[in-house]
mmCIF file of C-alpha atoms and ligand atoms in Angstrom:
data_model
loop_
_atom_site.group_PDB
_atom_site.id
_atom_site.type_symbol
_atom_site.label_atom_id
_atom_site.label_comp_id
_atom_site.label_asym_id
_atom_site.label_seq_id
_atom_site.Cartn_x
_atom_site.Cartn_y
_atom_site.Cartn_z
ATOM 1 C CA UNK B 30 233.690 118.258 117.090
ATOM 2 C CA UNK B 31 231.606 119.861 114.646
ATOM 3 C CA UNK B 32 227.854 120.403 115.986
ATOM 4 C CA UNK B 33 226.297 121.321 112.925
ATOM 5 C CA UNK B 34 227.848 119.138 110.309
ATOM 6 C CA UNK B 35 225.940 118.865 106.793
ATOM 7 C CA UNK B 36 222.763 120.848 108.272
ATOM 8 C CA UNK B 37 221.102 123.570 106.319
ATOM 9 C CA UNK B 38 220.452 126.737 107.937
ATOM 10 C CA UNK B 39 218.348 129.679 107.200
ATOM 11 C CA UNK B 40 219.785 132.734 109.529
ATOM 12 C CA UNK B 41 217.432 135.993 109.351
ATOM 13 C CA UNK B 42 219.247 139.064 109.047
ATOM 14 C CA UNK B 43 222.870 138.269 108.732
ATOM 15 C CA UNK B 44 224.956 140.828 107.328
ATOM 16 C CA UNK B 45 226.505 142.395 110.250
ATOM 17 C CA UNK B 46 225.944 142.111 114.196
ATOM 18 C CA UNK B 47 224.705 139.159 115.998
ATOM 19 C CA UNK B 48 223.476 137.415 112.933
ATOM 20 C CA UNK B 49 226.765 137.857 111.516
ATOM 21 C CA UNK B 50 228.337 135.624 114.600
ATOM 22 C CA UNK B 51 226.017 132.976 114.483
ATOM 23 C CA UNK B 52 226.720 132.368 110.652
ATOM 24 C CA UNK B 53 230.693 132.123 111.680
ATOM 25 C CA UNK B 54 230.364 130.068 114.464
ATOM 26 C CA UNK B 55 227.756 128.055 112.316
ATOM 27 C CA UNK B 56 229.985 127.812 109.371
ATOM 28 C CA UNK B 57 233.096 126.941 111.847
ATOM 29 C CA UNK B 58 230.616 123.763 113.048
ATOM 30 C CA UNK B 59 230.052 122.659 109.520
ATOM 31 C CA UNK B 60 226.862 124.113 108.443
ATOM 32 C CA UNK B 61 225.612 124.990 105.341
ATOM 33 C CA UNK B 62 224.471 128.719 105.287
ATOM 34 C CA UNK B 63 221.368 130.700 103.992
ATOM 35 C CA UNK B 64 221.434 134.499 105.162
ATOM 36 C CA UNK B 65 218.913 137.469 104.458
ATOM 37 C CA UNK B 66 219.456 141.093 104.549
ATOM 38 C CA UNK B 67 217.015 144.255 102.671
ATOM 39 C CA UNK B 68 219.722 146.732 102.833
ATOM 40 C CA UNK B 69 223.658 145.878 102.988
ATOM 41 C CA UNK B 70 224.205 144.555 100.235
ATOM 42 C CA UNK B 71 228.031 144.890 99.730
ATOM 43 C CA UNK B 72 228.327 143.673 103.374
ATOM 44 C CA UNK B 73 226.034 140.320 102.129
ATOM 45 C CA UNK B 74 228.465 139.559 99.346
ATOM 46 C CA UNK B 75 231.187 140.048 102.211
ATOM 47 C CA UNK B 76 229.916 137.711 104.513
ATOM 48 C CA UNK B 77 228.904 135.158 101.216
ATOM 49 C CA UNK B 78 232.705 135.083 100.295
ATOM 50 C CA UNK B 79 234.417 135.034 104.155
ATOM 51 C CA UNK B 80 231.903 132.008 104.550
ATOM 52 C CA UNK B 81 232.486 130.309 100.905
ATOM 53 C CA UNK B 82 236.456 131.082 101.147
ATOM 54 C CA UNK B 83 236.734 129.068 104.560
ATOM 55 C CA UNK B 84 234.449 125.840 102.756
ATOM 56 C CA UNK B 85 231.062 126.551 103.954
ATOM 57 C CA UNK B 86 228.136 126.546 101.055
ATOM 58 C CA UNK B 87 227.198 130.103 101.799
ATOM 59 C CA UNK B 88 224.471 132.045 100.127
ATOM 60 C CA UNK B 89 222.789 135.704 100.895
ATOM 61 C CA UNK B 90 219.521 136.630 100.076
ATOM 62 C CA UNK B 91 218.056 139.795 99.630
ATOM 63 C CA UNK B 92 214.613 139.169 101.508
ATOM 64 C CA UNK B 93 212.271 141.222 104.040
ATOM 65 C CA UNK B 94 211.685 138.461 106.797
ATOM 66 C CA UNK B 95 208.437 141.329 107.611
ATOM 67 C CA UNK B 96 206.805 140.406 103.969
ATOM 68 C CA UNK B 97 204.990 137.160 103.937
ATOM 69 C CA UNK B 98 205.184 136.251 100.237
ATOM 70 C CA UNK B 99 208.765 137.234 100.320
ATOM 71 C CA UNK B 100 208.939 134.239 103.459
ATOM 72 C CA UNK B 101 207.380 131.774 101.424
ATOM 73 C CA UNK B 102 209.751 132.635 97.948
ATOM 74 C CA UNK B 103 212.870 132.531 99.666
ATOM 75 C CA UNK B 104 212.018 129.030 101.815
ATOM 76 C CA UNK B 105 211.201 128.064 98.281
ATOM 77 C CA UNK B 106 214.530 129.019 96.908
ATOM 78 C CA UNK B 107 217.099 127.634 100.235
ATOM 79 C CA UNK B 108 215.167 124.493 99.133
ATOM 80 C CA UNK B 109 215.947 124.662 95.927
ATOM 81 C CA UNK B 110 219.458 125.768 96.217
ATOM 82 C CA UNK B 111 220.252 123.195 99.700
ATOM 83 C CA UNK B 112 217.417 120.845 99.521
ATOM 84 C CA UNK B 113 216.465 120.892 103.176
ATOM 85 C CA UNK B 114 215.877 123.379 105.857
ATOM 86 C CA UNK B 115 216.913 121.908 109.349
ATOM 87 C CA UNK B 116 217.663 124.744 111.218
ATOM 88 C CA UNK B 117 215.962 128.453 111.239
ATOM 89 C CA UNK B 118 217.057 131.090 113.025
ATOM 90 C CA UNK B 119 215.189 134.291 112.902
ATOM 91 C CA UNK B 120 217.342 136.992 113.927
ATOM 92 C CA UNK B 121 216.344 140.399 111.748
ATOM 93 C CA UNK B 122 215.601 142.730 113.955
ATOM 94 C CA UNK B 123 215.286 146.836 114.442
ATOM 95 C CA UNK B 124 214.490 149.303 117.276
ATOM 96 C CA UNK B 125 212.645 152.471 116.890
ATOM 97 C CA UNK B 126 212.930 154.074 120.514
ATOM 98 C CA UNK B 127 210.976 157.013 122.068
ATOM 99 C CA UNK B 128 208.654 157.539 125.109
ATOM 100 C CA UNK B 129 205.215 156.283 124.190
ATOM 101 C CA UNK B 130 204.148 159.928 124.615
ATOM 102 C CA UNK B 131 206.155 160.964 121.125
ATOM 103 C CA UNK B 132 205.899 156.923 119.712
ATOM 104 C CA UNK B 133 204.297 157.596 115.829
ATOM 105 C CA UNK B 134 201.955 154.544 114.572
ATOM 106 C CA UNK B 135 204.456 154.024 112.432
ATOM 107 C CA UNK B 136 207.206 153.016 114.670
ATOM 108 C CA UNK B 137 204.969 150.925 116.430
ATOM 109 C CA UNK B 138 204.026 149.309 112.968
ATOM 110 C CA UNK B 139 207.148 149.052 111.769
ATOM 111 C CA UNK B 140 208.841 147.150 114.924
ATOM 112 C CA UNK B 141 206.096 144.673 115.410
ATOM 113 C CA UNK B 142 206.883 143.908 111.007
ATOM 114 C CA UNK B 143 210.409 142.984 111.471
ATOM 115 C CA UNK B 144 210.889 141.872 114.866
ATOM 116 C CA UNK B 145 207.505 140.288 115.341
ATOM 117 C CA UNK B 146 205.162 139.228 112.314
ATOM 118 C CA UNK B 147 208.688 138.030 110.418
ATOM 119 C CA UNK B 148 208.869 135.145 113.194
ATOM 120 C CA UNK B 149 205.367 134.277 112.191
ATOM 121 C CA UNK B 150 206.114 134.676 108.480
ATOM 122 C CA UNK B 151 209.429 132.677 108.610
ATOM 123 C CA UNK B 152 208.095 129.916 110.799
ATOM 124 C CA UNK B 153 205.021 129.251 108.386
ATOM 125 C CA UNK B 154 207.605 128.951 105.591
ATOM 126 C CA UNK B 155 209.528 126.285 106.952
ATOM 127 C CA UNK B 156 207.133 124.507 108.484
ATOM 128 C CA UNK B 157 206.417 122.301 105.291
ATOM 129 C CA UNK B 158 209.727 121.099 104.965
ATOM 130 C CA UNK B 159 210.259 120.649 108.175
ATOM 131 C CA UNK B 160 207.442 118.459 108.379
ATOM 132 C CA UNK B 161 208.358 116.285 105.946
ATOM 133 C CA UNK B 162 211.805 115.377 107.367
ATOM 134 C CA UNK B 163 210.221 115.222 110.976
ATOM 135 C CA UNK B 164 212.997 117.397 112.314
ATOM 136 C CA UNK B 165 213.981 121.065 112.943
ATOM 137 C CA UNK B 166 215.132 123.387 115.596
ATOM 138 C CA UNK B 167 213.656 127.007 115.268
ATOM 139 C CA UNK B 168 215.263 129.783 117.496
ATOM 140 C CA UNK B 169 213.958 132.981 117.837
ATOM 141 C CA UNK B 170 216.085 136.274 119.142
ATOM 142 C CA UNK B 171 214.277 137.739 121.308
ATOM 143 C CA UNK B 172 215.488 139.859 124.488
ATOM 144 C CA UNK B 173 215.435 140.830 128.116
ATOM 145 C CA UNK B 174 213.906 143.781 127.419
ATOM 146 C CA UNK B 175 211.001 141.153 126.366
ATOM 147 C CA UNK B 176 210.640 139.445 129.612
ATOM 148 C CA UNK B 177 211.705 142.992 131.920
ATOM 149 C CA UNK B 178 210.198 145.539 130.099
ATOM 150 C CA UNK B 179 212.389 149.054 129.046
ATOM 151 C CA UNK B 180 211.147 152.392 129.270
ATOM 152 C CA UNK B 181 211.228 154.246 125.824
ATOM 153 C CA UNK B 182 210.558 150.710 124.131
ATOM 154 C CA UNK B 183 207.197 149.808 124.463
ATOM 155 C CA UNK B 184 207.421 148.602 120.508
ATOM 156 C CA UNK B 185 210.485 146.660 120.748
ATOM 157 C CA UNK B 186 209.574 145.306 124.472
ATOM 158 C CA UNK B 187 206.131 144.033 123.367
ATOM 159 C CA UNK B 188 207.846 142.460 120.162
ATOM 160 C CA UNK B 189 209.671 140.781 121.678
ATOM 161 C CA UNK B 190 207.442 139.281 124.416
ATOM 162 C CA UNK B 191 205.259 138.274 121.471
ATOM 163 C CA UNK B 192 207.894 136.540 120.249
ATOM 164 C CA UNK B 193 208.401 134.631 123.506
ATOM 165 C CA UNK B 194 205.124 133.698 123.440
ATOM 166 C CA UNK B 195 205.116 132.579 119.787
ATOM 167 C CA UNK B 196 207.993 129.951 120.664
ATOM 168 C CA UNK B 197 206.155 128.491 123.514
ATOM 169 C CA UNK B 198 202.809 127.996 121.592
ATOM 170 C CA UNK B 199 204.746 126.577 118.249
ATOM 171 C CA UNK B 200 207.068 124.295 120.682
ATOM 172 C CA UNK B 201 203.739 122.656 121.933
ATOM 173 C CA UNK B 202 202.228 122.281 118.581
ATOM 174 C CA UNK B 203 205.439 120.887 116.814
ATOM 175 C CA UNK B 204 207.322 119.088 119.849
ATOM 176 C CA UNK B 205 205.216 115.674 118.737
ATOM 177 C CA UNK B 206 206.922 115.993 115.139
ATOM 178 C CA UNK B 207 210.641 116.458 116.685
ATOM 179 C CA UNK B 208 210.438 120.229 115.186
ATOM 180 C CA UNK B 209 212.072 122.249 118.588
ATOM 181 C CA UNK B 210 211.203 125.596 118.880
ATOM 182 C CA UNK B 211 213.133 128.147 121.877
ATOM 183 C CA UNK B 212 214.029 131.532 121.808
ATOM 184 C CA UNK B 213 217.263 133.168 123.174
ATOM 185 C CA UNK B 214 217.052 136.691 125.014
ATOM 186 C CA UNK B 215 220.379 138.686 125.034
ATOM 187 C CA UNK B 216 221.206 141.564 127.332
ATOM 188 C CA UNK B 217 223.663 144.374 126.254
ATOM 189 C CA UNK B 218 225.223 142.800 123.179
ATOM 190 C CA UNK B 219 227.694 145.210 121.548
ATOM 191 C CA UNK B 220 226.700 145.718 117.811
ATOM 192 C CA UNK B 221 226.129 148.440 115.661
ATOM 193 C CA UNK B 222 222.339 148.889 116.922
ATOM 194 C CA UNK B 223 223.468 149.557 120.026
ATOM 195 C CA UNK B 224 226.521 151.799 118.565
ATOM 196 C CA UNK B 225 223.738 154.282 118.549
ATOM 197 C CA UNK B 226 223.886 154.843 122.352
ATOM 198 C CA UNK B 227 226.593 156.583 122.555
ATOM 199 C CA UNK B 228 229.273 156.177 124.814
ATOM 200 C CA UNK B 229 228.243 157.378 128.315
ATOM 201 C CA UNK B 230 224.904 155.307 128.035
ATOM 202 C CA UNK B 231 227.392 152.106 127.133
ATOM 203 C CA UNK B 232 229.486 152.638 130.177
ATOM 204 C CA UNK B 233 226.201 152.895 132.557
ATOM 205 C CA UNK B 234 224.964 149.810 130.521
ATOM 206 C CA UNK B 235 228.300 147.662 131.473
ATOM 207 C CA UNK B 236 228.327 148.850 135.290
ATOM 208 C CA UNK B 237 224.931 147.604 135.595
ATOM 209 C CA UNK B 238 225.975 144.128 134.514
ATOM 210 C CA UNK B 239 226.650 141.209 137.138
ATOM 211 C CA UNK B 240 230.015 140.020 134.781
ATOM 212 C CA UNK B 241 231.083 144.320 133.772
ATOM 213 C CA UNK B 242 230.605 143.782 130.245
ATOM 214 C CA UNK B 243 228.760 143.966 127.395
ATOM 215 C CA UNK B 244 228.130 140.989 125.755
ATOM 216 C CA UNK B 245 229.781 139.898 122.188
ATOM 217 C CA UNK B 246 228.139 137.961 119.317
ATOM 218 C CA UNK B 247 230.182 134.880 120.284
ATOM 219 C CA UNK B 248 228.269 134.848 123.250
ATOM 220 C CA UNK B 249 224.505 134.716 121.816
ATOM 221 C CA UNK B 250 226.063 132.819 118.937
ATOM 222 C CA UNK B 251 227.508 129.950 121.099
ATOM 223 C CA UNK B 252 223.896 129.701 122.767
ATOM 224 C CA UNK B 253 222.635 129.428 119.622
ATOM 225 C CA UNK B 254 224.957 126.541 118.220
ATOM 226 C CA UNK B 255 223.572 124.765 121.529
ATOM 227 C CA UNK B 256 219.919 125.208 120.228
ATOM 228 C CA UNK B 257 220.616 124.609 116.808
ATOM 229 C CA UNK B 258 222.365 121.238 117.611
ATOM 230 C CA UNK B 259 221.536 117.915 119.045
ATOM 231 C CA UNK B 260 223.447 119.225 122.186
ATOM 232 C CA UNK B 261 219.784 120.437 122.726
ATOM 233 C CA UNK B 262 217.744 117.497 121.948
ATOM 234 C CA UNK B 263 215.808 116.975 124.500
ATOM 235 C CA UNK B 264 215.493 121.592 124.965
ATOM 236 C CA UNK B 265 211.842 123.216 123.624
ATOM 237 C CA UNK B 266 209.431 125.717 124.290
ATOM 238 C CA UNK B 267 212.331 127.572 126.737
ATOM 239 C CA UNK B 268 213.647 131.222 127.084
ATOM 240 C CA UNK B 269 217.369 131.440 127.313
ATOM 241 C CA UNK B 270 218.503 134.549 128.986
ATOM 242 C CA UNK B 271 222.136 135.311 127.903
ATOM 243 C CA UNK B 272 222.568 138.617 129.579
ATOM 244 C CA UNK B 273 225.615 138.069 131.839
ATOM 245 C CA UNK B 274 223.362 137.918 135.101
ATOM 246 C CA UNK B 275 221.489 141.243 134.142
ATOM 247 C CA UNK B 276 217.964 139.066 134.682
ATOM 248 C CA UNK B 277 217.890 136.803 137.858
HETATM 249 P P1 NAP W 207 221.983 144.880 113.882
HETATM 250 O O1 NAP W 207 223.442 144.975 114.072
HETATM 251 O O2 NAP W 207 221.192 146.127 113.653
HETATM 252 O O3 NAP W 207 221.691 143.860 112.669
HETATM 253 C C1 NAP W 207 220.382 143.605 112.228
HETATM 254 C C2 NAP W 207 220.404 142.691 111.023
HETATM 255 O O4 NAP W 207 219.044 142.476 110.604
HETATM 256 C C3 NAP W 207 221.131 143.303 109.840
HETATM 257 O O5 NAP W 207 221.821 142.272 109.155
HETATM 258 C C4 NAP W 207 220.002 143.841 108.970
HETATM 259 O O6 NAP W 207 220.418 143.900 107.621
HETATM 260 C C5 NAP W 207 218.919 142.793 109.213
HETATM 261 N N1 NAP W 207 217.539 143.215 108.956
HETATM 262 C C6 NAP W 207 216.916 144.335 109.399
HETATM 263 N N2 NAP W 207 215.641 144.345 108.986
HETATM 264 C C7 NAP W 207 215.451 143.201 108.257
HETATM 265 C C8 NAP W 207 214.349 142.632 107.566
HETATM 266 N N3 NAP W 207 213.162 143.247 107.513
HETATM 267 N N4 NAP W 207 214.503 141.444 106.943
HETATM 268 C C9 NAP W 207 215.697 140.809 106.966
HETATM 269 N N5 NAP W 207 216.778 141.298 107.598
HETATM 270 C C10 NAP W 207 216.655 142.478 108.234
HETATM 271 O O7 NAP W 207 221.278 144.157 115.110
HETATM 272 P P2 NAP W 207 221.883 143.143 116.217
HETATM 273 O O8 NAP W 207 222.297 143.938 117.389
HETATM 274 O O9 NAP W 207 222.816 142.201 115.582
HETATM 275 O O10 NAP W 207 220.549 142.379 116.653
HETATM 276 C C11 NAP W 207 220.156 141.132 116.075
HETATM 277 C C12 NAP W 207 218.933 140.616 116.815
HETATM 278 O O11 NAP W 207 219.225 140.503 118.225
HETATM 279 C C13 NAP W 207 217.714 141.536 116.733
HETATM 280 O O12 NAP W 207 216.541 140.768 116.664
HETATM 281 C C14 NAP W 207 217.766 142.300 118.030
HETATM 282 O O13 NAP W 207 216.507 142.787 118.414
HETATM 283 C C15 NAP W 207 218.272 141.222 118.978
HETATM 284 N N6 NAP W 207 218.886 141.755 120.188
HETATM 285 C C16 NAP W 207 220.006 142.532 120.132
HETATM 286 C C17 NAP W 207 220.567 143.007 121.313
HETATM 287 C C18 NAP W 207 221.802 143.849 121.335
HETATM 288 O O14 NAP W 207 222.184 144.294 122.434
HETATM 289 N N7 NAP W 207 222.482 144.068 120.238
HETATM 290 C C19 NAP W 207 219.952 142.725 122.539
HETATM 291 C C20 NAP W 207 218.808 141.952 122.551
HETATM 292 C C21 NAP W 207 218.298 141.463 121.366
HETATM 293 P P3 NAP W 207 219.951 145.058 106.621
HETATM 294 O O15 NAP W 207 220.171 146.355 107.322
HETATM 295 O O16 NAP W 207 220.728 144.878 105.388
HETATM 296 O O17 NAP W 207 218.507 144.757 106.388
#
């Protein structure tokens, strides 16, 4: 059964990673796929022509989810170029970790841009569309991190608890105009930001785990089909933890 068939989809930072999954698994469930990125580009045009090769309308676009005016141009343009925005997921995301003791302004800044203010820049820029058509589902990515807390990410932590509340405010305001709005919080999902670990921290990272592993992108990308879809329906305003039992 395909979950997604004939919806348009705006996925934030897609080029590798987790964003990466959820445009496969999307594209396997018969969506039609808009992806950003700022940096990778050759691994964009990659993901543009795996997608397009397998029968998916695929398109990447080279867009800071942090900038505003960049949000509004590119909602402009998936319009344009799919004529309807029915899902959004906001995905981009960094980390910038040190102890608060050696944390420059800058990191701080710079986390709370992409993680953060591009949920509030993205969600503005669909919110016309999705208006219009009386319909939408809106997932954010947050973390666990977000509800728990992490020492030596006080940026990334209190981005993403922002972000958690963000989704529960915009699921009140929009629930009467059938525009859904939750936000998914993964564990230890093994991508290249967390490549930067190393291995020993990995290992301690996967014994701590309920389930002994480290989670994939299938796993925060099947959550996500389930949000995205109608599967969902009757689903808003809700923090998913998909951590393998890290938060109970
Ligand atoms: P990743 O492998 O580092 O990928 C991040 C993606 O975001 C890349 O495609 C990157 O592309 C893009 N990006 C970065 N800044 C952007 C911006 N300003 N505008 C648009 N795109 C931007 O990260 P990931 O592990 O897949 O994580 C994805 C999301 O899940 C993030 O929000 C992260 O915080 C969250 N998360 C991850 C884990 C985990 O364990 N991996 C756990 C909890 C939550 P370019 O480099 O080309 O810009």
């Amino acid at each position: 059964m395909k979950l997604l068939k004939g919806k348009n989809v705006i996925i934030t930072g897609a080029s590798r990673g987790i964003g990466k999954g959820i445009a496969e698994v999307f594209a396997k469930h018969g969506a039609n796929i808009a992806f950003t990125y700022t940096s990778s580009d050759e691994k964009a045009k990659a993901l543009e022509y795996e997608l397009s090769s397998n029968g998916c309308k695929a398109k990447a676009y080279k867009s800071d989810a942090s900038d505003f005016e960049a949000a509004q141009q590119l909602s402009k343009d998936v319009m344009d170029d799919f004529g309807s925005i029915d899902v959004l997921v906001n995905n981009a995301g960094i980390t910038k970790d040190g102890l608060l003791m050696r944390m420059s302004e800058e990191d701080f800044d710079s986390v709370m841009n992409i993680n953060m203010k591009s949920v509030f820049n993205m969600t503005k820029a669909v919110l016309r569309p999705m208006l219009k058509a009386r319909a939408g589902s809106i997932i954010n990515m947050s973390s666990v991190v977000g509800v728990k807390g992490n020492s030596g990410q006080a940026n990334y932590s209190a981005s993403k608890a922002a972000i958690n509340g963000f989704t529960k405010s915009t699921a009140l305001e929009l629930g009467s105009r059938n525009i859904r709005c939750n936000s998914i919080a993964p564990g230890f999902i093994e991508t290249e930001m967390t490549e930067a670990l190393g291995d020993e921290t990995v290992k301690e990272w996967r014994e701590q785990i309920p389930l002994k592993r480290g989670g994939t992108t299938d796993d925060i990308a099947n959550t996500t089909l389930f949000l995205a879809s109608d599967m969902s329906a009757y689903v808003t305003g809700q923090v998913i933890n998909v951590c393998g039992g890290m938060l109970t």
